[in-house]
Coordinates of C-alpha atoms in Angstrom, one line a residue:
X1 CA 0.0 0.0 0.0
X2 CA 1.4 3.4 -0.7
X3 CA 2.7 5.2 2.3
X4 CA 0.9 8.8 1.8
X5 CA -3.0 6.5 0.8
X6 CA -5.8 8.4 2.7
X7 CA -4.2 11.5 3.2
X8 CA -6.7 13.5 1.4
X9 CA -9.3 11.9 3.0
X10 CA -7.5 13.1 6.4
X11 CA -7.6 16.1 4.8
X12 CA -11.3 16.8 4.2
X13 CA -11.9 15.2 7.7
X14 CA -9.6 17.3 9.6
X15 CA -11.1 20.9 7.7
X16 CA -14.4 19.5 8.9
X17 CA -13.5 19.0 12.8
X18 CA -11.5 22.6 12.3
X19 CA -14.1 24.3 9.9
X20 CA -15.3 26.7 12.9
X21 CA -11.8 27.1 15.3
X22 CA -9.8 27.8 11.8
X23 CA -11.7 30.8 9.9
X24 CA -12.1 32.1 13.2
X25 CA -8.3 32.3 14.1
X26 CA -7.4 33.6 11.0
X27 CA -10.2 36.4 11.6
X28 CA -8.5 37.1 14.8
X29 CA -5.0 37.7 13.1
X30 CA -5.9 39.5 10.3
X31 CA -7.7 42.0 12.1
X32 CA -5.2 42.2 14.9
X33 CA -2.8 43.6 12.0
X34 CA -5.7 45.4 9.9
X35 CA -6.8 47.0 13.0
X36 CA -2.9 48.0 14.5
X37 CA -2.3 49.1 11.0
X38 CA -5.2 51.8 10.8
X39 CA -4.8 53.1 14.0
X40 CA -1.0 53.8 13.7
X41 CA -1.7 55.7 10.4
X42 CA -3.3 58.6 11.8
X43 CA -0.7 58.6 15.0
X44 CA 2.2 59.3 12.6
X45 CA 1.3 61.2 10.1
X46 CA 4.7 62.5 9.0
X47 CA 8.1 61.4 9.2
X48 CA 9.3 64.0 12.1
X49 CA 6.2 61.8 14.2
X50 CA 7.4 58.6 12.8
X51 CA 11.2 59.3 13.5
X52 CA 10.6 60.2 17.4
X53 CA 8.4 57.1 17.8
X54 CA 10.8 55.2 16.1
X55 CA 14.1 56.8 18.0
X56 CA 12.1 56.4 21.4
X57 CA 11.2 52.7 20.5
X58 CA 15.2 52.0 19.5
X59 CA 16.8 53.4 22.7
X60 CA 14.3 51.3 25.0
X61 CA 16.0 48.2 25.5
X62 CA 13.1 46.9 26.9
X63 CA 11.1 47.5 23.9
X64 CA 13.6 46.3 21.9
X65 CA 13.4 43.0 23.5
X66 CA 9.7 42.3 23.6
X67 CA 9.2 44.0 20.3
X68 CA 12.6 44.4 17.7
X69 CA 14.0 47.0 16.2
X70 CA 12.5 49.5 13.8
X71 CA 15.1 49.4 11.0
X72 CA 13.8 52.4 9.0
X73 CA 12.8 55.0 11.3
X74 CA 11.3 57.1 8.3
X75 CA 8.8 53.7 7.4
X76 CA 4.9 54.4 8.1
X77 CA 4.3 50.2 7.6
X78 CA 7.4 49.2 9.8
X79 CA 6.6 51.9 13.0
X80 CA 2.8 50.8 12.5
X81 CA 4.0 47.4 12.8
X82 CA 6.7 47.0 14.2
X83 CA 4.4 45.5 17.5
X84 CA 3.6 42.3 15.2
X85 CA 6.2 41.5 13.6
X86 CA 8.5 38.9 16.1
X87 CA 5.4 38.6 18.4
X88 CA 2.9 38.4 15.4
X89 CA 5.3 35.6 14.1
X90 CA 5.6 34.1 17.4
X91 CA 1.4 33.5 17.5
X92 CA 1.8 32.2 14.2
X93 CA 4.3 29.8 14.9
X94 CA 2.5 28.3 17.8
X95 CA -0.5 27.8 15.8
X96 CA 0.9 26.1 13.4
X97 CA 3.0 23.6 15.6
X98 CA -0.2 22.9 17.6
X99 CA -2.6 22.5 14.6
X100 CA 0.3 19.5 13.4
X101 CA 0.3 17.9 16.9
X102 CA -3.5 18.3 17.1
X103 CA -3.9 16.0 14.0
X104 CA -1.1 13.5 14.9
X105 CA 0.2 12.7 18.2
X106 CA -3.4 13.7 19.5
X107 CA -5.0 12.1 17.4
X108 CA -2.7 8.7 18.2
X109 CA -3.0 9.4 21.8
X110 CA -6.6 9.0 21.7
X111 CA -6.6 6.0 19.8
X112 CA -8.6 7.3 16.8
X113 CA -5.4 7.0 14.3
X114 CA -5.1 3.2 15.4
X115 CA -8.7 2.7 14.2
X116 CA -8.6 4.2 11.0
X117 CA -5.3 2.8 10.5
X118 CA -6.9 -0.5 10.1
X119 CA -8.2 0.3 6.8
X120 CA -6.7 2.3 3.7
X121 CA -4.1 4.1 5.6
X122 CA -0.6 5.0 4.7
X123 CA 2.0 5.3 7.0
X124 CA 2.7 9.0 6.5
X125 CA -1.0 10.2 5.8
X126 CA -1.6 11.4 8.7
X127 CA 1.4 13.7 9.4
X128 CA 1.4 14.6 5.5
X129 CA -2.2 15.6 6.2
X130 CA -1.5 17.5 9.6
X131 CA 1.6 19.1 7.7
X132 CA -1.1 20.4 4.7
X133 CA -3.6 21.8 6.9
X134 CA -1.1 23.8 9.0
X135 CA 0.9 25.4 5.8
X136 CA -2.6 26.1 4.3
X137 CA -3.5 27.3 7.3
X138 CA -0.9 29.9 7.6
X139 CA -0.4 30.9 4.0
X140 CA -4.1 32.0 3.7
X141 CA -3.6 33.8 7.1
X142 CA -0.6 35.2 5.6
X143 CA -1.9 36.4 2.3
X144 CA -5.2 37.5 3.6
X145 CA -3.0 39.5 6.2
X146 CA -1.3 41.3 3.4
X147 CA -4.6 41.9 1.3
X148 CA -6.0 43.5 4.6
X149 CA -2.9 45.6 5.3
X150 CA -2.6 47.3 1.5
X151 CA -6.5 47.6 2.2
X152 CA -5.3 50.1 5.3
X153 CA -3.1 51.9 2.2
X154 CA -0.2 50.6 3.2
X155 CA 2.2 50.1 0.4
X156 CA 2.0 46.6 -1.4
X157 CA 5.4 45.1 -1.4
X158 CA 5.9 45.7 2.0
X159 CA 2.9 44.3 2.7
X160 CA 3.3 40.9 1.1
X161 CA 6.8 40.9 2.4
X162 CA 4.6 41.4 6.3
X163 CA 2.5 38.6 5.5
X164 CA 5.3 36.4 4.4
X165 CA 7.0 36.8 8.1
X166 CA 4.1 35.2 9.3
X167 CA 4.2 32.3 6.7
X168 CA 7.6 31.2 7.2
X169 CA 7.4 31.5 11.2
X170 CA 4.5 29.6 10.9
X171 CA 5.9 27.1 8.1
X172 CA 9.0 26.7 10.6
X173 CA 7.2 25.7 13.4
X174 CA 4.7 23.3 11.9
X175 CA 8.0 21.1 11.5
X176 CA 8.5 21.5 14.9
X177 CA 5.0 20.3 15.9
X178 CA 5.6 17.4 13.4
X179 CA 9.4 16.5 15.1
X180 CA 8.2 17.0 18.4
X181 CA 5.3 14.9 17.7
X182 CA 7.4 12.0 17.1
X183 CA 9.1 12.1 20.3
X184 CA 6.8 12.0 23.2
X185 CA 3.7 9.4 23.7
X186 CA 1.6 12.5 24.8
X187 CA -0.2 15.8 22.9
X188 CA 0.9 18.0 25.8
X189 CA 4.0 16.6 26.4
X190 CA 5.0 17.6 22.2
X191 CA 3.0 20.5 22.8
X192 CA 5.5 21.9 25.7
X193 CA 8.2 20.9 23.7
X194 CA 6.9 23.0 20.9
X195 CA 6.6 26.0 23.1
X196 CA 10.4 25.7 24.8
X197 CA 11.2 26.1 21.2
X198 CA 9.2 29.0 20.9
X199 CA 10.5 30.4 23.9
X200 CA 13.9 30.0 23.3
X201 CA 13.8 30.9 19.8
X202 CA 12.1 34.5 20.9
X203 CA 14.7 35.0 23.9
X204 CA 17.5 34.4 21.2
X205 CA 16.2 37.5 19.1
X206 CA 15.7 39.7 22.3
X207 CA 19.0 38.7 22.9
X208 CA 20.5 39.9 19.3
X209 CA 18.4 42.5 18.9
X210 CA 19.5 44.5 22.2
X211 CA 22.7 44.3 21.9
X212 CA 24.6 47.0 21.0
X213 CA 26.2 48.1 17.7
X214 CA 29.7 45.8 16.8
X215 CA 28.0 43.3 19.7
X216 CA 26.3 40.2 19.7
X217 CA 23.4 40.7 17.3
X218 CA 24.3 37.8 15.2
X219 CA 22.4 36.6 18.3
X220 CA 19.1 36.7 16.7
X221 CA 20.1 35.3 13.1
X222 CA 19.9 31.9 15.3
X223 CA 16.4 31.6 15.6
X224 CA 13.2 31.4 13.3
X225 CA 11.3 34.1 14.5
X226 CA 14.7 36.6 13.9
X227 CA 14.8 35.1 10.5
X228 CA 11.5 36.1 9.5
X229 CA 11.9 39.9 10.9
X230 CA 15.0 39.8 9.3
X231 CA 12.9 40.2 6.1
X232 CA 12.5 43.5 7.0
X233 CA 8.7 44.6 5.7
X234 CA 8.6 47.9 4.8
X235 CA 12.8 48.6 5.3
X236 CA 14.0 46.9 2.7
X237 CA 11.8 43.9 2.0
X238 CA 14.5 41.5 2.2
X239 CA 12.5 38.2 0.5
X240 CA 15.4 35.5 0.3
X241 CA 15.8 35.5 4.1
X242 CA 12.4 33.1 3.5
X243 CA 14.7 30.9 2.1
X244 CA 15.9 30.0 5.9
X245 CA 13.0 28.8 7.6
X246 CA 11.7 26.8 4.3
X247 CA 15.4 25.1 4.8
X248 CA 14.7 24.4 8.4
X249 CA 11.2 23.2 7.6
X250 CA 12.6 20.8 5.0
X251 CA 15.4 19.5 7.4
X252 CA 12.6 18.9 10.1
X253 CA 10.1 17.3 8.2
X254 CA 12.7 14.7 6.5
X255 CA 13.6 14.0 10.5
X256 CA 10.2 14.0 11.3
X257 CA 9.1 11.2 8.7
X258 CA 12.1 9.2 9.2
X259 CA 11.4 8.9 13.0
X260 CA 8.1 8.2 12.0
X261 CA 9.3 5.1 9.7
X262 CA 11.0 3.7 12.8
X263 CA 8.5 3.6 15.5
X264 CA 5.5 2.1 16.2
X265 CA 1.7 3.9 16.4
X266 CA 1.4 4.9 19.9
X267 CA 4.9 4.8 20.8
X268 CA 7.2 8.0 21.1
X269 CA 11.3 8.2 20.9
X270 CA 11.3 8.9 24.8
X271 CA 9.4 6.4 26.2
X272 CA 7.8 7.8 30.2
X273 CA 9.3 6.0 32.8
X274 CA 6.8 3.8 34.4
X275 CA 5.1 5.3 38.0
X276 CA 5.2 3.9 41.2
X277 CA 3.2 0.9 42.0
X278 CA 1.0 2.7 44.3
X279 CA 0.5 6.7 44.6
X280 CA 1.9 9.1 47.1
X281 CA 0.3 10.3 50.2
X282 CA 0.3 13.7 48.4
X283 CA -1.6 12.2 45.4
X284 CA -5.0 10.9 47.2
X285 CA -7.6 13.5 46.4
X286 CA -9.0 14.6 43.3
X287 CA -7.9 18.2 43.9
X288 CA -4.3 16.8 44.4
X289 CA -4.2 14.8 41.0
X290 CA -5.4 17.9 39.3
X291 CA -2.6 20.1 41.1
X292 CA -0.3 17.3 39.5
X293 CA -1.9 17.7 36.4
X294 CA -1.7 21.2 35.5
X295 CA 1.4 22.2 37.4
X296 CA 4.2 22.2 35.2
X297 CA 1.9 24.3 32.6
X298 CA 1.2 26.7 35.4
X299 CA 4.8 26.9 36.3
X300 CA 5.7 28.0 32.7
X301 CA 2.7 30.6 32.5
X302 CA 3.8 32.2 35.9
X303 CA 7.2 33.0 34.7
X304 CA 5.8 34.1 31.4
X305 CA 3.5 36.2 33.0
X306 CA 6.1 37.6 35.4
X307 CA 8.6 38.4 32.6
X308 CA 5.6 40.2 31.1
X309 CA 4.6 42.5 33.6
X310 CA 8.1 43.6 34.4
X311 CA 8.7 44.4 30.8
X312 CA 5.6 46.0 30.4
X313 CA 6.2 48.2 33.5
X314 CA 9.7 48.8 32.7
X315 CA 8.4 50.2 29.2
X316 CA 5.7 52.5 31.2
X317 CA 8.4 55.4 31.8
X318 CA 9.0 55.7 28.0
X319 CA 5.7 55.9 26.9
X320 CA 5.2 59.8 27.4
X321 CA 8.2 60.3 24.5
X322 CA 6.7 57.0 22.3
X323 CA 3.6 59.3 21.9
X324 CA 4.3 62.4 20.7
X325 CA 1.5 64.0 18.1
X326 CA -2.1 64.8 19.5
X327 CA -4.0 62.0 18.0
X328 CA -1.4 59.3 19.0
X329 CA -2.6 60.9 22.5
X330 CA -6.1 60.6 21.2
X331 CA -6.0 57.2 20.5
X332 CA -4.5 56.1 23.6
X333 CA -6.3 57.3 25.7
X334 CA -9.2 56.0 23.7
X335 CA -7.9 52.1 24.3
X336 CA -7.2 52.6 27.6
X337 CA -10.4 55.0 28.8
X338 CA -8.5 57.3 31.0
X339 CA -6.0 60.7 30.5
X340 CA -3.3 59.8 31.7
X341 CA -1.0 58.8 29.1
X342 CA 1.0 56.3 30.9
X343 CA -1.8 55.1 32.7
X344 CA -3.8 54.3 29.6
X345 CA -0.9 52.6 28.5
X346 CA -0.8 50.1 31.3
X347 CA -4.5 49.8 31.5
X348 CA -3.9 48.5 27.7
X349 CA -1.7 46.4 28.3
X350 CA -3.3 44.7 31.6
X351 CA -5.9 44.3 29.1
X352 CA -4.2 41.9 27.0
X353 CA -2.6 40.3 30.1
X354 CA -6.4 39.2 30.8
X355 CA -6.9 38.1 27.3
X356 CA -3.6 36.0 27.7
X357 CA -4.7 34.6 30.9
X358 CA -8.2 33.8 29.5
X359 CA -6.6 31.5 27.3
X360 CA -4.3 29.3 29.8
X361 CA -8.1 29.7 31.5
X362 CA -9.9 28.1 28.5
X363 CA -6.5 25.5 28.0
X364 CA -6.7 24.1 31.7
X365 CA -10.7 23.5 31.6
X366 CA -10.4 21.6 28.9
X367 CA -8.4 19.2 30.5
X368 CA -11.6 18.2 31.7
X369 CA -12.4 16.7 28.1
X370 CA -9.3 15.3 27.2
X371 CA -9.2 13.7 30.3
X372 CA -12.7 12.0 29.3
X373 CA -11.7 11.3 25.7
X374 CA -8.6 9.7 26.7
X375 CA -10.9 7.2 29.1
X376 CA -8.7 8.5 32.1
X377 CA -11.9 10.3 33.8
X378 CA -14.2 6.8 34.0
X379 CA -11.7 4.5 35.9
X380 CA -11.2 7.3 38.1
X381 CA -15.0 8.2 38.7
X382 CA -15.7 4.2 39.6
X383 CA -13.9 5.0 42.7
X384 CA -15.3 7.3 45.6
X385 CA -15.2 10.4 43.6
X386 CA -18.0 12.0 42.8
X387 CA -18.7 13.9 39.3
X388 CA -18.7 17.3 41.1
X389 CA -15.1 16.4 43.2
X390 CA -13.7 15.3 39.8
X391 CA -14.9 18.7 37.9
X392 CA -14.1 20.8 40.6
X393 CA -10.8 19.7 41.1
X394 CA -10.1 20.7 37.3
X395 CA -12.3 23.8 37.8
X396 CA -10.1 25.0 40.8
X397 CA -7.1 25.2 39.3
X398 CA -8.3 26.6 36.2
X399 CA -9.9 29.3 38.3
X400 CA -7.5 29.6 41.1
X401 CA -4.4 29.9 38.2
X402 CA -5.9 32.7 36.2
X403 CA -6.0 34.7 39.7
X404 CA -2.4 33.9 40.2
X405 CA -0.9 34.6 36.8
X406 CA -3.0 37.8 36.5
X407 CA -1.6 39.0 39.9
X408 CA 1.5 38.0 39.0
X409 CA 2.0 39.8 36.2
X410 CA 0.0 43.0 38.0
X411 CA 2.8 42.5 40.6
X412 CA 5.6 42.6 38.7
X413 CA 4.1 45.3 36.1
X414 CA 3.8 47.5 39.3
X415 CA 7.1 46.7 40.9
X416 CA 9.1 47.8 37.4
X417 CA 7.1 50.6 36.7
X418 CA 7.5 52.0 40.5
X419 CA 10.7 51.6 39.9
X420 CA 11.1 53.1 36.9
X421 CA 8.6 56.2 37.7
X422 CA 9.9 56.1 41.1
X423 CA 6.9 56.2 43.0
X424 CA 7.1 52.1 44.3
X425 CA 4.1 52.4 47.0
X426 CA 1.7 53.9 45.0
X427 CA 1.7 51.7 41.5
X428 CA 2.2 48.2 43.2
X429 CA -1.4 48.9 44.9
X430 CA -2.9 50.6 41.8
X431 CA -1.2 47.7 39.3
X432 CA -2.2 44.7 41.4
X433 CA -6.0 46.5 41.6
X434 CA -5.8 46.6 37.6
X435 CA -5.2 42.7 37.7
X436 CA -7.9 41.7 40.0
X437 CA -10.7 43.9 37.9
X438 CA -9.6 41.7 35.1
X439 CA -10.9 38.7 36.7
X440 CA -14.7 38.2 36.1
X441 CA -14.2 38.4 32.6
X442 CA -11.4 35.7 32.5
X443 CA -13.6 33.4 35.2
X444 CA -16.6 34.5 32.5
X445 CA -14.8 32.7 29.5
X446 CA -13.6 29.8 31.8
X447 CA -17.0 29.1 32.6
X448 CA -18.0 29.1 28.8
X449 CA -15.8 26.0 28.8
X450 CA -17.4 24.0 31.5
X451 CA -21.0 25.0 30.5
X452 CA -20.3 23.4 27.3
X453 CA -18.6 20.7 28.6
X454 CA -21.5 19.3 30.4
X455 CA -24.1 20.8 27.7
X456 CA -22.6 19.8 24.5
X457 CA -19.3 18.1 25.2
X458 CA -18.4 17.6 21.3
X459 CA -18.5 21.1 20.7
X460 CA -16.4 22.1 24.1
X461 CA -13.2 23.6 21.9
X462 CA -16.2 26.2 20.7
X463 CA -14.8 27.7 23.1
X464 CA -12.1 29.0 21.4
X465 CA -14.1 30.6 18.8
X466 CA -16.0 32.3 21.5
X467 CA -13.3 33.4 22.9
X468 CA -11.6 34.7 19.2
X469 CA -14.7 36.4 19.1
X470 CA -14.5 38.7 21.9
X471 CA -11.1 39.6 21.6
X472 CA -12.1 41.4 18.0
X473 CA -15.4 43.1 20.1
X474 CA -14.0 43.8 23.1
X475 CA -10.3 45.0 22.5
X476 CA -10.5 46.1 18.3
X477 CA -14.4 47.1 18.5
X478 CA -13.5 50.8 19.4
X479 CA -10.7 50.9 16.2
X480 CA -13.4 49.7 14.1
X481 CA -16.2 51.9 15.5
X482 CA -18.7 49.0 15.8
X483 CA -21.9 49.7 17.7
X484 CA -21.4 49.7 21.3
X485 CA -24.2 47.5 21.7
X486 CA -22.5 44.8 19.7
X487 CA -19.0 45.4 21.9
X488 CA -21.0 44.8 24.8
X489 CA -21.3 41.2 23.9
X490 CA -17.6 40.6 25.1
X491 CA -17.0 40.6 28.9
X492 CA -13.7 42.4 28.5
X493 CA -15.8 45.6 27.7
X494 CA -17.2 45.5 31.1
X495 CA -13.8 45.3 33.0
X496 CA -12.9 48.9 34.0
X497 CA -9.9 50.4 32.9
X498 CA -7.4 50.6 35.7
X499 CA -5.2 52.2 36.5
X500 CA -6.3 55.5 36.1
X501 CA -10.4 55.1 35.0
X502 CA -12.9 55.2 37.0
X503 CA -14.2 52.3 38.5
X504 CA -17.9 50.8 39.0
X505 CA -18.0 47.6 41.1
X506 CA -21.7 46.8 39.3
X507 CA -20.3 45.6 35.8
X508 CA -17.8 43.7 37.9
X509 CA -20.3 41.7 40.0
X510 CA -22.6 41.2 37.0
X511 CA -20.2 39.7 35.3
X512 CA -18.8 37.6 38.3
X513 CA -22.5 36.3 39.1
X514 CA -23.0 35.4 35.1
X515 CA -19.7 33.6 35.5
X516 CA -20.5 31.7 38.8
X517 CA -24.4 30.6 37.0
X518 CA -22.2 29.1 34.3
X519 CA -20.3 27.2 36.3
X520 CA -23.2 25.8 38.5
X521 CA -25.0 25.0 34.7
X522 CA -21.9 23.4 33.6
X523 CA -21.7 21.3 37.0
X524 CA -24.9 19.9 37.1
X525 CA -25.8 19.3 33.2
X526 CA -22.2 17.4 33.6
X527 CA -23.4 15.1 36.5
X528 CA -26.7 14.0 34.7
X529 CA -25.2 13.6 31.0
X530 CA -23.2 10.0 30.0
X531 CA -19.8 9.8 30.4
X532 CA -18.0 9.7 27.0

């Protein structure tokens, strides 16, 4: 039988179990950059604007690290831009490793692969199909991505050479999902070896890209993601740097495939050591096992998180000279609610600290599903435990870890930018307030998750789409003046925007109580619905 037989069938089946999360996704990105893009044009609109912005952004190295350098300070597409480029790329990348370990090592851990296996199945279909549907994936995102951007009136070179940064960090890391894949027996285990990558590969361009001139920026040439800004969109448009992460996605899908020829379905090139023959004291309670569970993913959030808020803090002194004309003001201060410039900047980004802790929020609750797909939840539930011990357990530390990573970062967001402002005593307090306002609306989407785990279990990674869909209402629905009644939809345009706005605790407890009725809903639908 021919090794690559069924793949298209894998095809058609996987763009059918991805036909809502997918379109929705791309949505999300293009309209992230469409959105970025129109609202930087009328903040710079001439070059002595663009040139201040641009000199202010170069001589931070804090934003130099999170975001890279502007390489031509006179460039309306690379100062709009400049925000998405190495992050935009890092988003990109994750997607596409995760959308290849999705539809292979998940897919084998389940047991589903096995089955279908033992009909008209070649032995590569399914990563040759997981492979397809991640490139497709990211060169439509790409291309629609550039489309959208020459849309905005930037110009057109530069914007095909933007979208192609997000194609070849994406292409790159879709052949780390597929090596990764092949080396661990579990989805989450490939999937945290995918993001170490990640990680490492972004902290090797901060690296390069802040060091000084005659330094160590050759740093950044050894990772993906400082390939693809090395492109340049909009300074130079450099297109055969792309021919560097198409090599590396070569060299790692020819590993990937012959690892695959060598192992058996199931198996993985690290094999887990086998456990104890009975569990630890500190393992015998539901709540315990899920602390176990979710840990190490927790671990890895909190230091993200904290990294986060003290570069975003640090960054919180600078912003008064980033902003310079009246409407970059304007616009500002239209994100983040408030007058204070600096204060509207850290409201703003608090904001997308929620949205980032919304999705480890939405990740850890659906543990509760894989846990039941993977027929770990039934053997478990035989026992004493009750349904509601079992979900709670899972429920806890999805709840109980968005309070801490949000904190987290509020804490160290208001130690650096104490420091920096010098005024320690008064933004710890005000920062650490700003975090805990964002909670009811990250508890709200969490909920969203249980609720339709014990409603409509099949359709419980809706959840992602709901969630895509009130990022665009609630954090891009002012850029795009949509109808205030239509913003309102999202729960993130109920948190108030602290520091510095005025707060109302009614939106905050209205959202809290909606939150709390899904939960209860979620709870007992689950405990009168099958198992499975």
């Amino acid at each position: 039988m021919n090794d690559f037989a069924g793949t298209s069938t894998l095809v058609r089946l996987a763009l059918r179990r991805d036909r809502v999360l997918l379109p929705v996704w791309i949505l999300v990105f293009v309209s992230m950059a469409a959105g970025s893009a129109k609202a930087s044009i009328d903040l710079y609109p001439d070059v002595a604007s663009r040139v201040s912005a641009a000199n202010t952004t170069n001589s931070s190295p804090a934003l130099v690290s999170l975001y890279g350098r502007i390489f031509d300070p006179t460039s309306l597409g690379e100062v709009s831009l400049f925000k998405l480029t190495a992050f935009g790329a890092l988003l990109v990348g994750l997607l596409a490793a995760m959308l290849v370990v999705r539809h292979t090592r998940a897919e084998e851990e389940s047991g589903r692969l096995e089955l279908l296996s033992a009909g008209v199945l070649g032995r590569y279909a399914a990563l040759t199909s997981a492979l397809i549907i991640s490139a497709g994936t990211v060169i439509v995102l790409g291309l629609l991505t550039a489309l959208s951007l020459i849309g905005t009136g930037l110009p057109t070179a530069g914007s095909f050479a933007f979208g192609l940064t997000w194609i070849v960090a994406g292409l790159a890391f879709a052949g780390v999902g597929a090596l990764s894949a092949q080396l661990t027996e579990g989805a989450r285990t490939a999937n945290g070896v995918t993001a170490v990558v990640l990680g490492v590969s972004y902290i090797l361009r901060a690296a390069g890209d802040s060091a000084a001139d005659g330094g160590t920026r050759w740093i950044s040439w050894l990772s993906p993601i400082g390939w693809a800004q090395q492109i340049r969109p909009y300074a130079g448009d450099r297109w055969l740097v792309a021919l560097l992460p198409l090599a590396l996605l070569g060299l790692l899908i020819a590993a990937a495939f012959a690892l695959l020829r060598s192992r058996d379905i199931g198996a993985g090139l690290v094999r887990p050591r086998p456990g104890p023959a009975t569990g630890a004291r500190s393992l015998r309670s539901p709540l315990a096992l899920a602390w176990r569970l979710h840990r190490g993913s927790l671990y890895a959030w909190g230091f993200g998180f904290l990294l986060l808020g003290f570069v975003v803090g640090n960054i919180a002194s600078n912003v008064e000279g980033f902003v310079t004309s009246d409407s970059a003001r304007d616009m500002v201060e239209k994100l983040g609610g408030v007058n204070g410039i600096t204060d509207a900047f850290l409201s703003t980004e608090m904001g997308i600290l929620g949205l980032l802790a919304s999705a480890f929020g939405v990740q850890a609750a659906l543990r509760l599903r894989s846990e039941e797909t993977a027929l770990r939840a039934e053997p478990l539930l035989a026992t004493g435990v009750s349904r509601y011990q079992w979900l709670a357990s899972h429920v806890l530390m999805a709840v109980l870890g968005t309070g801490v990573l949000i904190l987290v970062g509020g804490l160290g967001s208001g130690i650096s930018s104490g420091a920096s402002l010098n005024n320690m005593g008064r933004q710890v307090p005000r920062m650490l307030a700003a975090a805990a306002v964002q909670l009811p609306a990250i508890w709200l989407v969490t909920a969203l998750v249980v609720l339709l785990f014990g409603l409509a279990p099949r359709l419980v990674t809706g959840a992602w789409a709901l969630f895509g869909a009130f990022v665009l209402l609630g954090q891009f629905g002012p850029l795009f003046d949509l109808p205030q009644g239509l913003m309102d939809i999202s729960p993130y345009a109920h948190t108030p925007r602290l520091p510095g706005g005025d707060f109302s605790a009614t939106p905050v407890i209205v959202v809290a109580a909606i939150a709390a009725a899904l939960l209860l809903t979620g709870a007992t639908t689950f405990r009168r619905r099958d198992i499975g």
